[in-house]
C-alpha positions as protocol buffer text, in pm:
chain_id: "A"
residue {
  index: 1
  type: MET
  ca { x: 0 y: 0 z: 0 }
}
residue {
  index: 2
  type: LYS
  ca { x: 143 y: 331 z: -108 }
}
residue {
  index: 3
  type: ARG
  ca { x: 161 y: 589 z: 169 }
}
residue {
  index: 4
  type: GLU
  ca { x: 52 y: 943 z: 87 }
}
residue {
  index: 5
  type: PHE
  ca { x: 246 y: 1235 z: 229 }
}
residue {
  index: 6
  type: HIS
  ca { x: 39 y: 1501 z: 400 }
}
residue {
  index: 7
  type: PHE
  ca { x: 113 y: 1863 z: 485 }
}
residue {
  index: 8
  type: VAL
  ca { x: 231 y: 1771 z: 836 }
}
residue {
  index: 9
  type: ASP
  ca { x: 486 y: 1527 z: 690 }
}
residue {
  index: 10
  type: HIS
  ca { x: 632 y: 1794 z: 463 }
}
residue {
  index: 11
  type: LEU
  ca { x: 634 y: 2050 z: 745 }
}
residue {
  index: 12
  type: THR
  ca { x: 813 y: 1805 z: 975 }
}
residue {
  index: 13
  type: GLY
  ca { x: 1071 y: 1729 z: 707 }
}
residue {
  index: 14
  type: LEU
  ca { x: 1138 y: 2098 z: 638 }
}
residue {
  index: 15
  type: THR
  ca { x: 1170 y: 2166 z: 1011 }
}
residue {
  index: 16
  type: ALA
  ca { x: 1420 y: 1882 z: 1046 }
}
residue {
  index: 17
  type: LEU
  ca { x: 1617 y: 2011 z: 747 }
}
residue {
  index: 18
  type: ALA
  ca { x: 1623 y: 2365 z: 889 }
}
residue {
  index: 19
  type: ALA
  ca { x: 1743 y: 2232 z: 1225 }
}
residue {
  index: 20
  type: LEU
  ca { x: 2026 y: 2039 z: 1055 }
}
residue {
  index: 21
  type: ILE
  ca { x: 2131 y: 2350 z: 863 }
}
residue {
  index: 22
  type: VAL
  ca { x: 2138 y: 2557 z: 1181 }
}
residue {
  index: 23
  type: ILE
  ca { x: 2345 y: 2290 z: 1357 }
}
residue {
  index: 24
  type: TYR
  ca { x: 2599 y: 2221 z: 1082 }
}
residue {
  index: 25
  type: ALA
  ca { x: 2623 y: 2557 z: 901 }
}
residue {
  index: 26
  type: PRO
  ca { x: 2864 y: 2703 z: 1162 }
}
residue {
  index: 27
  type: LEU
  ca { x: 3089 y: 2397 z: 1119 }
}
residue {
  index: 28
  type: ALA
  ca { x: 3091 y: 2453 z: 744 }
}
residue {
  index: 29
  type: VAL
  ca { x: 3182 y: 2820 z: 797 }
}
residue {
  index: 30
  type: VAL
  ca { x: 3471 y: 2722 z: 1023 }
}
residue {
  index: 31
  type: TRP
  ca { x: 3600 y: 2480 z: 758 }
}
residue {
  index: 32
  type: VAL
  ca { x: 3574 y: 2746 z: 485 }
}
residue {
  index: 33
  type: PHE
  ca { x: 3768 y: 3003 z: 686 }
}
residue {
  index: 34
  type: SER
  ca { x: 4034 y: 2748 z: 774 }
}
residue {
  index: 35
  type: ASN
  ca { x: 4129 y: 2732 z: 403 }
}
residue {
  index: 36
  type: TRP
  ca { x: 4014 y: 3066 z: 267 }
}
residue {
  index: 37
  type: GLN
  ca { x: 4070 y: 3398 z: 444 }
}
residue {
  index: 38
  type: PRO
  ca { x: 3832 y: 3696 z: 411 }
}
residue {
  index: 39
  type: VAL
  ca { x: 3988 y: 3978 z: 207 }
}
residue {
  index: 40
  type: ARG
  ca { x: 3869 y: 4305 z: 58 }
}
residue {
  index: 41
  type: VAL
  ca { x: 3910 y: 4349 z: -317 }
}
residue {
  index: 42
  type: ARG
  ca { x: 3818 y: 4693 z: -453 }
}
residue {
  index: 43
  type: GLY
  ca { x: 3604 y: 4763 z: -150 }
}
residue {
  index: 44
  type: LYS
  ca { x: 3418 y: 4432 z: -171 }
}
residue {
  index: 45
  type: LEU
  ca { x: 3453 y: 4150 z: 76 }
}
residue {
  index: 46
  type: GLY
  ca { x: 3572 y: 3824 z: -74 }
}
residue {
  index: 47
  type: LEU
  ca { x: 3782 y: 3517 z: -8 }
}
residue {
  index: 48
  type: SER
  ca { x: 4150 y: 3464 z: -70 }
}
residue {
  index: 49
  type: ALA
  ca { x: 4293 y: 3175 z: -270 }
}
residue {
  index: 50
  type: PHE
  ca { x: 4290 y: 2828 z: -117 }
}
residue {
  index: 51
  type: SER
  ca { x: 4573 y: 2785 z: 132 }
}
residue {
  index: 52
  type: TRP
  ca { x: 4695 y: 2552 z: 409 }
}
residue {
  index: 53
  type: ASP
  ca { x: 4858 y: 2843 z: 594 }
}
residue {
  index: 54
  type: SER
  ca { x: 4619 y: 2817 z: 892 }
}
residue {
  index: 55
  type: TYR
  ca { x: 4719 y: 2454 z: 949 }
}
residue {
  index: 56
  type: THR
  ca { x: 5088 y: 2538 z: 912 }
}
residue {
  index: 57
  type: LYS
  ca { x: 5061 y: 2822 z: 1163 }
}
residue {
  index: 58
  type: LEU
  ca { x: 4873 y: 2592 z: 1399 }
}
residue {
  index: 59
  type: THR
  ca { x: 5173 y: 2359 z: 1419 }
}
residue {
  index: 60
  type: GLN
  ca { x: 5385 y: 2662 z: 1514 }
}
residue {
  index: 61
  type: ASN
  ca { x: 5150 y: 2807 z: 1779 }
}
residue {
  index: 62
  type: GLN
  ca { x: 5302 y: 2657 z: 2093 }
}
residue {
  index: 63
  type: ASP
  ca { x: 5046 y: 2809 z: 2332 }
}
residue {
  index: 64
  type: ILE
  ca { x: 4752 y: 2641 z: 2157 }
}
residue {
  index: 65
  type: LEU
  ca { x: 4941 y: 2313 z: 2117 }
}
residue {
  index: 66
  type: ASN
  ca { x: 5033 y: 2305 z: 2486 }
}
residue {
  index: 67
  type: ALA
  ca { x: 4673 y: 2375 z: 2584 }
}
residue {
  index: 68
  type: LEU
  ca { x: 4552 y: 2106 z: 2344 }
}
residue {
  index: 69
  type: GLY
  ca { x: 4800 y: 1855 z: 2486 }
}
residue {
  index: 70
  type: THR
  ca { x: 4684 y: 1930 z: 2841 }
}
residue {
  index: 71
  type: THR
  ca { x: 4321 y: 1891 z: 2733 }
}
residue {
  index: 72
  type: PHE
  ca { x: 4391 y: 1550 z: 2577 }
}
residue {
  index: 73
  type: LEU
  ca { x: 4584 y: 1439 z: 2886 }
}
residue {
  index: 74
  type: VAL
  ca { x: 4306 y: 1547 z: 3122 }
}
residue {
  index: 75
  type: GLY
  ca { x: 4039 y: 1391 z: 2902 }
}
residue {
  index: 76
  type: PHE
  ca { x: 4224 y: 1060 z: 2870 }
}
residue {
  index: 77
  type: ILE
  ca { x: 4296 y: 1021 z: 3244 }
}
residue {
  index: 78
  type: ALA
  ca { x: 3947 y: 1137 z: 3344 }
}
residue {
  index: 79
  type: THR
  ca { x: 3787 y: 896 z: 3096 }
}
residue {
  index: 80
  type: VAL
  ca { x: 3990 y: 595 z: 3214 }
}
residue {
  index: 81
  type: LEU
  ca { x: 3917 y: 670 z: 3581 }
}
residue {
  index: 82
  type: ALA
  ca { x: 3550 y: 730 z: 3504 }
}
residue {
  index: 83
  type: VAL
  ca { x: 3514 y: 397 z: 3321 }
}
residue {
  index: 84
  type: VAL
  ca { x: 3677 y: 208 z: 3610 }
}
residue {
  index: 85
  type: LEU
  ca { x: 3475 y: 384 z: 3881 }
}
residue {
  index: 86
  type: ALA
  ca { x: 3149 y: 367 z: 3686 }
}
residue {
  index: 87
  type: THR
  ca { x: 3191 y: -8 z: 3637 }
}
residue {
  index: 88
  type: ILE
  ca { x: 3251 y: -61 z: 4008 }
}
residue {
  index: 89
  type: PHE
  ca { x: 2948 y: 150 z: 4099 }
}
residue {
  index: 90
  type: ALA
  ca { x: 2726 y: -21 z: 3841 }
}
residue {
  index: 91
  type: LEU
  ca { x: 2824 y: -369 z: 3962 }
}
residue {
  index: 92
  type: TYR
  ca { x: 2760 y: -268 z: 4324 }
}
residue {
  index: 93
  type: TYR
  ca { x: 2419 y: -125 z: 4235 }
}
residue {
  index: 94
  type: LEU
  ca { x: 2322 y: -437 z: 4038 }
}
residue {
  index: 95
  type: ARG
  ca { x: 2436 y: -689 z: 4299 }
}
residue {
  index: 96
  type: THR
  ca { x: 2307 y: -528 z: 4618 }
}
residue {
  index: 97
  type: ARG
  ca { x: 1969 y: -437 z: 4761 }
}
residue {
  index: 98
  type: GLY
  ca { x: 1850 y: -173 z: 5003 }
}
residue {
  index: 99
  type: TRP
  ca { x: 1862 y: 202 z: 5045 }
}
residue {
  index: 100
  type: MET
  ca { x: 2244 y: 226 z: 5035 }
}
residue {
  index: 101
  type: ARG
  ca { x: 2260 y: 165 z: 4662 }
}
residue {
  index: 102
  type: GLN
  ca { x: 1990 y: 425 z: 4599 }
}
residue {
  index: 103
  type: LEU
  ca { x: 2185 y: 677 z: 4806 }
}
residue {
  index: 104
  type: MET
  ca { x: 2503 y: 591 z: 4616 }
}
residue {
  index: 105
  type: GLN
  ca { x: 2328 y: 644 z: 4281 }
}
residue {
  index: 106
  type: ALA
  ca { x: 2187 y: 979 z: 4394 }
}
residue {
  index: 107
  type: LEU
  ca { x: 2532 y: 1095 z: 4504 }
}
residue {
  index: 108
  type: ILE
  ca { x: 2684 y: 983 z: 4172 }
}
residue {
  index: 109
  type: LEU
  ca { x: 2425 y: 1164 z: 3960 }
}
residue {
  index: 110
  type: LEU
  ca { x: 2402 y: 1482 z: 4169 }
}
residue {
  index: 111
  type: PRO
  ca { x: 2714 y: 1663 z: 4032 }
}
residue {
  index: 112
  type: PHE
  ca { x: 2595 y: 1607 z: 3674 }
}
residue {
  index: 113
  type: LEU
  ca { x: 2250 y: 1751 z: 3754 }
}
residue {
  index: 114
  type: LEU
  ca { x: 2383 y: 2060 z: 3935 }
}
residue {
  index: 115
  type: PRO
  ca { x: 2488 y: 2373 z: 3742 }
}
residue {
  index: 116
  type: PRO
  ca { x: 2862 y: 2353 z: 3658 }
}
residue {
  index: 117
  type: ILE
  ca { x: 2926 y: 2682 z: 3838 }
}
residue {
  index: 118
  type: ILE
  ca { x: 2801 y: 2528 z: 4163 }
}
residue {
  index: 119
  type: VAL
  ca { x: 3014 y: 2215 z: 4116 }
}
residue {
  index: 120
  type: GLY
  ca { x: 3322 y: 2422 z: 4032 }
}
residue {
  index: 121
  type: LEU
  ca { x: 3275 y: 2658 z: 4326 }
}
residue {
  index: 122
  type: SER
  ca { x: 3216 y: 2369 z: 4567 }
}
residue {
  index: 123
  type: LEU
  ca { x: 3531 y: 2190 z: 4451 }
}
residue {
  index: 124
  type: LEU
  ca { x: 3730 y: 2513 z: 4471 }
}
residue {
  index: 125
  type: ILE
  ca { x: 3625 y: 2565 z: 4834 }
}
residue {
  index: 126
  type: ALA
  ca { x: 3697 y: 2200 z: 4918 }
}
residue {
  index: 127
  type: PHE
  ca { x: 4046 y: 2209 z: 4765 }
}
residue {
  index: 128
  type: ARG
  ca { x: 4120 y: 2538 z: 4938 }
}
residue {
  index: 129
  type: GLU
  ca { x: 4017 y: 2395 z: 5275 }
}
residue {
  index: 130
  type: LEU
  ca { x: 4238 y: 2091 z: 5208 }
}
residue {
  index: 131
  type: ASP
  ca { x: 4523 y: 2327 z: 5114 }
}
residue {
  index: 132
  type: LEU
  ca { x: 4564 y: 2168 z: 4770 }
}
residue {
  index: 133
  type: THR
  ca { x: 4723 y: 2374 z: 4495 }
}
residue {
  index: 134
  type: ARG
  ca { x: 4508 y: 2413 z: 4187 }
}
residue {
  index: 135
  type: GLY
  ca { x: 4649 y: 2255 z: 3875 }
}
residue {
  index: 136
  type: LEU
  ca { x: 4636 y: 1942 z: 3663 }
}
residue {
  index: 137
  type: PRO
  ca { x: 4534 y: 1702 z: 3946 }
}
residue {
  index: 138
  type: THR
  ca { x: 4244 y: 1921 z: 4060 }
}
residue {
  index: 139
  type: ILE
  ca { x: 4120 y: 1959 z: 3701 }
}
residue {
  index: 140
  type: ILE
  ca { x: 4125 y: 1580 z: 3658 }
}
residue {
  index: 141
  type: VAL
  ca { x: 3929 y: 1529 z: 3982 }
}
residue {
  index: 142
  type: GLY
  ca { x: 3668 y: 1783 z: 3871 }
}
residue {
  index: 143
  type: HIS
  ca { x: 3629 y: 1622 z: 3530 }
}
residue {
  index: 144
  type: VAL
  ca { x: 3602 y: 1272 z: 3678 }
}
residue {
  index: 145
  type: ILE
  ca { x: 3321 y: 1390 z: 3904 }
}
residue {
  index: 146
  type: LEU
  ca { x: 3138 y: 1533 z: 3602 }
}
residue {
  index: 147
  type: VAL
  ca { x: 3176 y: 1239 z: 3363 }
}
residue {
  index: 148
  type: VAL
  ca { x: 3133 y: 941 z: 3599 }
}
residue {
  index: 149
  type: PRO
  ca { x: 2749 y: 976 z: 3599 }
}
residue {
  index: 150
  type: VAL
  ca { x: 2740 y: 954 z: 3218 }
}
residue {
  index: 151
  type: VAL
  ca { x: 2952 y: 640 z: 3200 }
}
residue {
  index: 152
  type: TYR
  ca { x: 2773 y: 491 z: 3500 }
}
residue {
  index: 153
  type: ARG
  ca { x: 2430 y: 511 z: 3337 }
}
residue {
  index: 154
  type: ILE
  ca { x: 2556 y: 360 z: 3010 }
}
residue {
  index: 155
  type: VAL
  ca { x: 2738 y: 72 z: 3183 }
}
residue {
  index: 156
  type: LEU
  ca { x: 2447 y: 7 z: 3421 }
}
residue {
  index: 157
  type: ASN
  ca { x: 2196 y: -6 z: 3135 }
}
residue {
  index: 158
  type: ARG
  ca { x: 2417 y: -257 z: 2956 }
}
residue {
  index: 159
  type: LEU
  ca { x: 2453 y: -472 z: 3268 }
}
residue {
  index: 160
  type: VAL
  ca { x: 2077 y: -469 z: 3326 }
}
residue {
  index: 161
  type: SER
  ca { x: 2017 y: -585 z: 2968 }
}
residue {
  index: 162
  type: LEU
  ca { x: 2244 y: -890 z: 3011 }
}
residue {
  index: 163
  type: SER
  ca { x: 2088 y: -1221 z: 3105 }
}
residue {
  index: 164
  type: PRO
  ca { x: 2178 y: -1336 z: 3460 }
}
residue {
  index: 165
  type: SER
  ca { x: 2218 y: -1687 z: 3320 }
}
residue {
  index: 166
  type: LEU
  ca { x: 2553 y: -1584 z: 3169 }
}
residue {
  index: 167
  type: THR
  ca { x: 2721 y: -1534 z: 3506 }
}
residue {
  index: 168
  type: GLU
  ca { x: 2525 y: -1815 z: 3671 }
}
residue {
  index: 169
  type: ALA
  ca { x: 2639 y: -2065 z: 3407 }
}
residue {
  index: 170
  type: SER
  ca { x: 2999 y: -1949 z: 3443 }
}
residue {
  index: 171
  type: LEU
  ca { x: 2992 y: -1992 z: 3820 }
}
residue {
  index: 172
  type: ASP
  ca { x: 2817 y: -2329 z: 3794 }
}
residue {
  index: 173
  type: LEU
  ca { x: 3093 y: -2450 z: 3561 }
}
residue {
  index: 174
  type: GLY
  ca { x: 3354 y: -2374 z: 3826 }
}
residue {
  index: 175
  type: ALA
  ca { x: 3478 y: -2028 z: 3727 }
}
residue {
  index: 176
  type: SER
  ca { x: 3566 y: -1785 z: 4003 }
}
residue {
  index: 177
  type: GLN
  ca { x: 3410 y: -1439 z: 4042 }
}
residue {
  index: 178
  type: SER
  ca { x: 3715 y: -1274 z: 3889 }
}
residue {
  index: 179
  type: GLN
  ca { x: 3724 y: -1516 z: 3594 }
}
residue {
  index: 180
  type: THR
  ca { x: 3354 y: -1460 z: 3533 }
}
residue {
  index: 181
  type: PHE
  ca { x: 3407 y: -1085 z: 3535 }
}
residue {
  index: 182
  type: PHE
  ca { x: 3709 y: -1079 z: 3302 }
}
residue {
  index: 183
  type: PHE
  ca { x: 3601 y: -1350 z: 3055 }
}
residue {
  index: 184
  type: ILE
  ca { x: 3221 y: -1318 z: 3058 }
}
residue {
  index: 185
  type: LEU
  ca { x: 3113 y: -970 z: 3164 }
}
residue {
  index: 186
  type: LEU
  ca { x: 3395 y: -754 z: 3026 }
}
residue {
  index: 187
  type: PRO
  ca { x: 3353 y: -866 z: 2661 }
}
residue {
  index: 188
  type: GLN
  ca { x: 2980 y: -793 z: 2691 }
}
residue {
  index: 189
  type: LEU
  ca { x: 3053 y: -443 z: 2824 }
}
residue {
  index: 190
  type: ARG
  ca { x: 3293 y: -346 z: 2546 }
}
residue {
  index: 191
  type: THR
  ca { x: 3043 y: -136 z: 2349 }
}
residue {
  index: 192
  type: ALA
  ca { x: 2925 y: 34 z: 2670 }
}
residue {
  index: 193
  type: PHE
  ca { x: 3286 y: 123 z: 2755 }
}
residue {
  index: 194
  type: VAL
  ca { x: 3344 y: 266 z: 2408 }
}
residue {
  index: 195
  type: ALA
  ca { x: 3020 y: 467 z: 2409 }
}
residue {
  index: 196
  type: GLY
  ca { x: 3066 y: 591 z: 2765 }
}
residue {
  index: 197
  type: GLY
  ca { x: 3434 y: 665 z: 2707 }
}
residue {
  index: 198
  type: LEU
  ca { x: 3372 y: 868 z: 2392 }
}
residue {
  index: 199
  type: LEU
  ca { x: 3095 y: 1067 z: 2557 }
}
residue {
  index: 200
  type: ALA
  ca { x: 3302 y: 1121 z: 2872 }
}
residue {
  index: 201
  type: PHE
  ca { x: 3600 y: 1240 z: 2668 }
}
residue {
  index: 202
  type: ALA
  ca { x: 3380 y: 1476 z: 2467 }
}
residue {
  index: 203
  type: ILE
  ca { x: 3238 y: 1629 z: 2787 }
}
residue {
  index: 204
  type: SER
  ca { x: 3585 y: 1662 z: 2939 }
}
residue {
  index: 205
  type: PHE
  ca { x: 3726 y: 1813 z: 2619 }
}
residue {
  index: 206
  type: ASP
  ca { x: 3456 y: 2079 z: 2616 }
}
residue {
  index: 207
  type: GLU
  ca { x: 3434 y: 2154 z: 2990 }
}
residue {
  index: 208
  type: THR
  ca { x: 3502 y: 2519 z: 3069 }
}
residue {
  index: 209
  type: MET
  ca { x: 3323 y: 2635 z: 3384 }
}
residue {
  index: 210
  type: VAL
  ca { x: 3452 y: 2372 z: 3629 }
}
residue {
  index: 211
  type: THR
  ca { x: 3800 y: 2392 z: 3472 }
}
residue {
  index: 212
  type: LEU
  ca { x: 3800 y: 2770 z: 3517 }
}
residue {
  index: 213
  type: PHE
  ca { x: 3763 y: 2727 z: 3894 }
}
residue {
  index: 214
  type: LEU
  ca { x: 4019 y: 2447 z: 3924 }
}
residue {
  index: 215
  type: SER
  ca { x: 4285 y: 2526 z: 3664 }
}
residue {
  index: 216
  type: GLY
  ca { x: 4511 y: 2770 z: 3851 }
}
residue {
  index: 217
  type: SER
  ca { x: 4795 y: 2843 z: 3609 }
}
residue {
  index: 218
  type: THR
  ca { x: 4726 y: 2532 z: 3398 }
}
residue {
  index: 219
  type: ASN
  ca { x: 4569 y: 2602 z: 3059 }
}
residue {
  index: 220
  type: THR
  ca { x: 4336 y: 2365 z: 2879 }
}
residue {
  index: 221
  type: LEU
  ca { x: 4209 y: 2442 z: 2531 }
}
residue {
  index: 222
  type: PRO
  ca { x: 3868 y: 2583 z: 2641 }
}
residue {
  index: 223
  type: ILE
  ca { x: 4043 y: 2809 z: 2895 }
}
residue {
  index: 224
  type: ARG
  ca { x: 4291 y: 2921 z: 2630 }
}
residue {
  index: 225
  type: LEU
  ca { x: 4008 y: 3002 z: 2388 }
}
residue {
  index: 226
  type: TRP
  ca { x: 3823 y: 3183 z: 2666 }
}
residue {
  index: 227
  type: ALA
  ca { x: 4128 y: 3405 z: 2719 }
}
residue {
  index: 228
  type: MET
  ca { x: 4167 y: 3467 z: 2345 }
}
residue {
  index: 229
  type: MET
  ca { x: 3811 y: 3601 z: 2320 }
}
residue {
  index: 230
  type: ARG
  ca { x: 3931 y: 3928 z: 2472 }
}
residue {
  index: 231
  type: LEU
  ca { x: 4209 y: 3971 z: 2215 }
}
residue {
  index: 232
  type: GLY
  ca { x: 4049 y: 3818 z: 1909 }
}
residue {
  index: 233
  type: PHE
  ca { x: 4080 y: 3477 z: 1748 }
}
residue {
  index: 234
  type: VAL
  ca { x: 4362 y: 3389 z: 1513 }
}
residue {
  index: 235
  type: PRO
  ca { x: 4312 y: 3187 z: 1189 }
}
residue {
  index: 236
  type: GLU
  ca { x: 4473 y: 2882 z: 1352 }
}
residue {
  index: 237
  type: ILE
  ca { x: 4159 y: 2838 z: 1563 }
}
residue {
  index: 238
  type: ASN
  ca { x: 3956 y: 2761 z: 1251 }
}
residue {
  index: 239
  type: ALA
  ca { x: 4209 y: 2496 z: 1151 }
}
residue {
  index: 240
  type: LEU
  ca { x: 4205 y: 2346 z: 1499 }
}
residue {
  index: 241
  type: ALA
  ca { x: 3823 y: 2339 z: 1511 }
}
residue {
  index: 242
  type: THR
  ca { x: 3813 y: 2169 z: 1168 }
}
residue {
  index: 243
  type: LEU
  ca { x: 4057 y: 1901 z: 1283 }
}
residue {
  index: 244
  type: VAL
  ca { x: 3862 y: 1841 z: 1606 }
}
residue {
  index: 245
  type: VAL
  ca { x: 3533 y: 1806 z: 1416 }
}
residue {
  index: 246
  type: GLY
  ca { x: 3700 y: 1573 z: 1167 }
}
residue {
  index: 247
  type: VAL
  ca { x: 3842 y: 1349 z: 1440 }
}
residue {
  index: 248
  type: ALA
  ca { x: 3505 y: 1346 z: 1618 }
}
residue {
  index: 249
  type: ALA
  ca { x: 3330 y: 1245 z: 1296 }
}
residue {
  index: 250
  type: ILE
  ca { x: 3579 y: 962 z: 1237 }
}
residue {
  index: 251
  type: CYS
  ca { x: 3533 y: 835 z: 1595 }
}
residue {
  index: 252
  type: THR
  ca { x: 3155 y: 846 z: 1551 }
}
residue {
  index: 253
  type: ILE
  ca { x: 3176 y: 646 z: 1227 }
}
residue {
  index: 254
  type: ILE
  ca { x: 3406 y: 388 z: 1388 }
}
residue {
  index: 255
  type: PHE
  ca { x: 3171 y: 350 z: 1685 }
}
residue {
  index: 256
  type: GLY
  ca { x: 2873 y: 317 z: 1450 }
}
residue {
  index: 257
  type: VAL
  ca { x: 3048 y: 40 z: 1258 }
}
residue {
  index: 258
  type: MET
  ca { x: 3133 y: -138 z: 1584 }
}
residue {
  index: 259
  type: GLN
  ca { x: 2771 y: -114 z: 1697 }
}
residue {
  index: 260
  type: LEU
  ca { x: 2648 y: -248 z: 1363 }
}
residue {
  index: 261
  type: ARG
  ca { x: 2889 y: -542 z: 1373 }
}
residue {
  index: 262
  type: SER
  ca { x: 2791 y: -617 z: 1733 }
}
residue {
  index: 263
  type: THR
  ca { x: 2420 y: -616 z: 1639 }
}
residue {
  index: 264
  type: VAL
  ca { x: 2479 y: -843 z: 1339 }
}
residue {
  index: 265
  type: ALA
  ca { x: 2687 y: -1083 z: 1550 }
}
residue {
  index: 266
  type: ARG
  ca { x: 2412 y: -1112 z: 1813 }
}
residue {
  index: 267
  type: HIS
  ca { x: 2152 y: -1197 z: 1548 }
}
């Protein structure tokens, strides 16, 4: 039976298209200005010839590269710690009963639900009372607190979807708790780790408010860009943004392929 499209269908499609344009048009503009620079020719605004100069200058801008390196380091460490902690919390929640696990879950999710300015200010006061110098370690702690709830929910949802018979069969066949975890549960959680890790890294990479309270003299990329807003952006920023978007798109495609292969393997 052939389905007829009505006015509402066309309106919904146009709305979706407009939303996609609004979302992705700025990314396209950034890419354009990373290769073509705005110039005035005879009083009219135009674009220069295609050039890789922005990317070349980016490799020579040590301040941006240092900030980018710090951001990657913080994101990597925070993501690894978040995956480990989230897995421990999810296993505890799944295997226990009573009000303690509900309290634990509320405490885990609370920092993610609060405004970042409140989380950052609270951590700043806590570190000051503990007489801890602000820097890389305090930034990592702040980011871990922010991203653990995200990874926790993803890992917990995956654990809940698994059949209890998997672990029961392993234990009945003589495997220990640790063997069951490493050889039965961990392979089943691989996609949850990848999804949670990518999302946690993206949140950490972009985090500004909490980092602003905890950074001290340490610069991450968002803090560096925040400081540059007062002086004006340089063309290298467009090149950097294009590379970041490109890497993010590649990671998304890889994860999508992994998900597709995992779905096909299960069926």
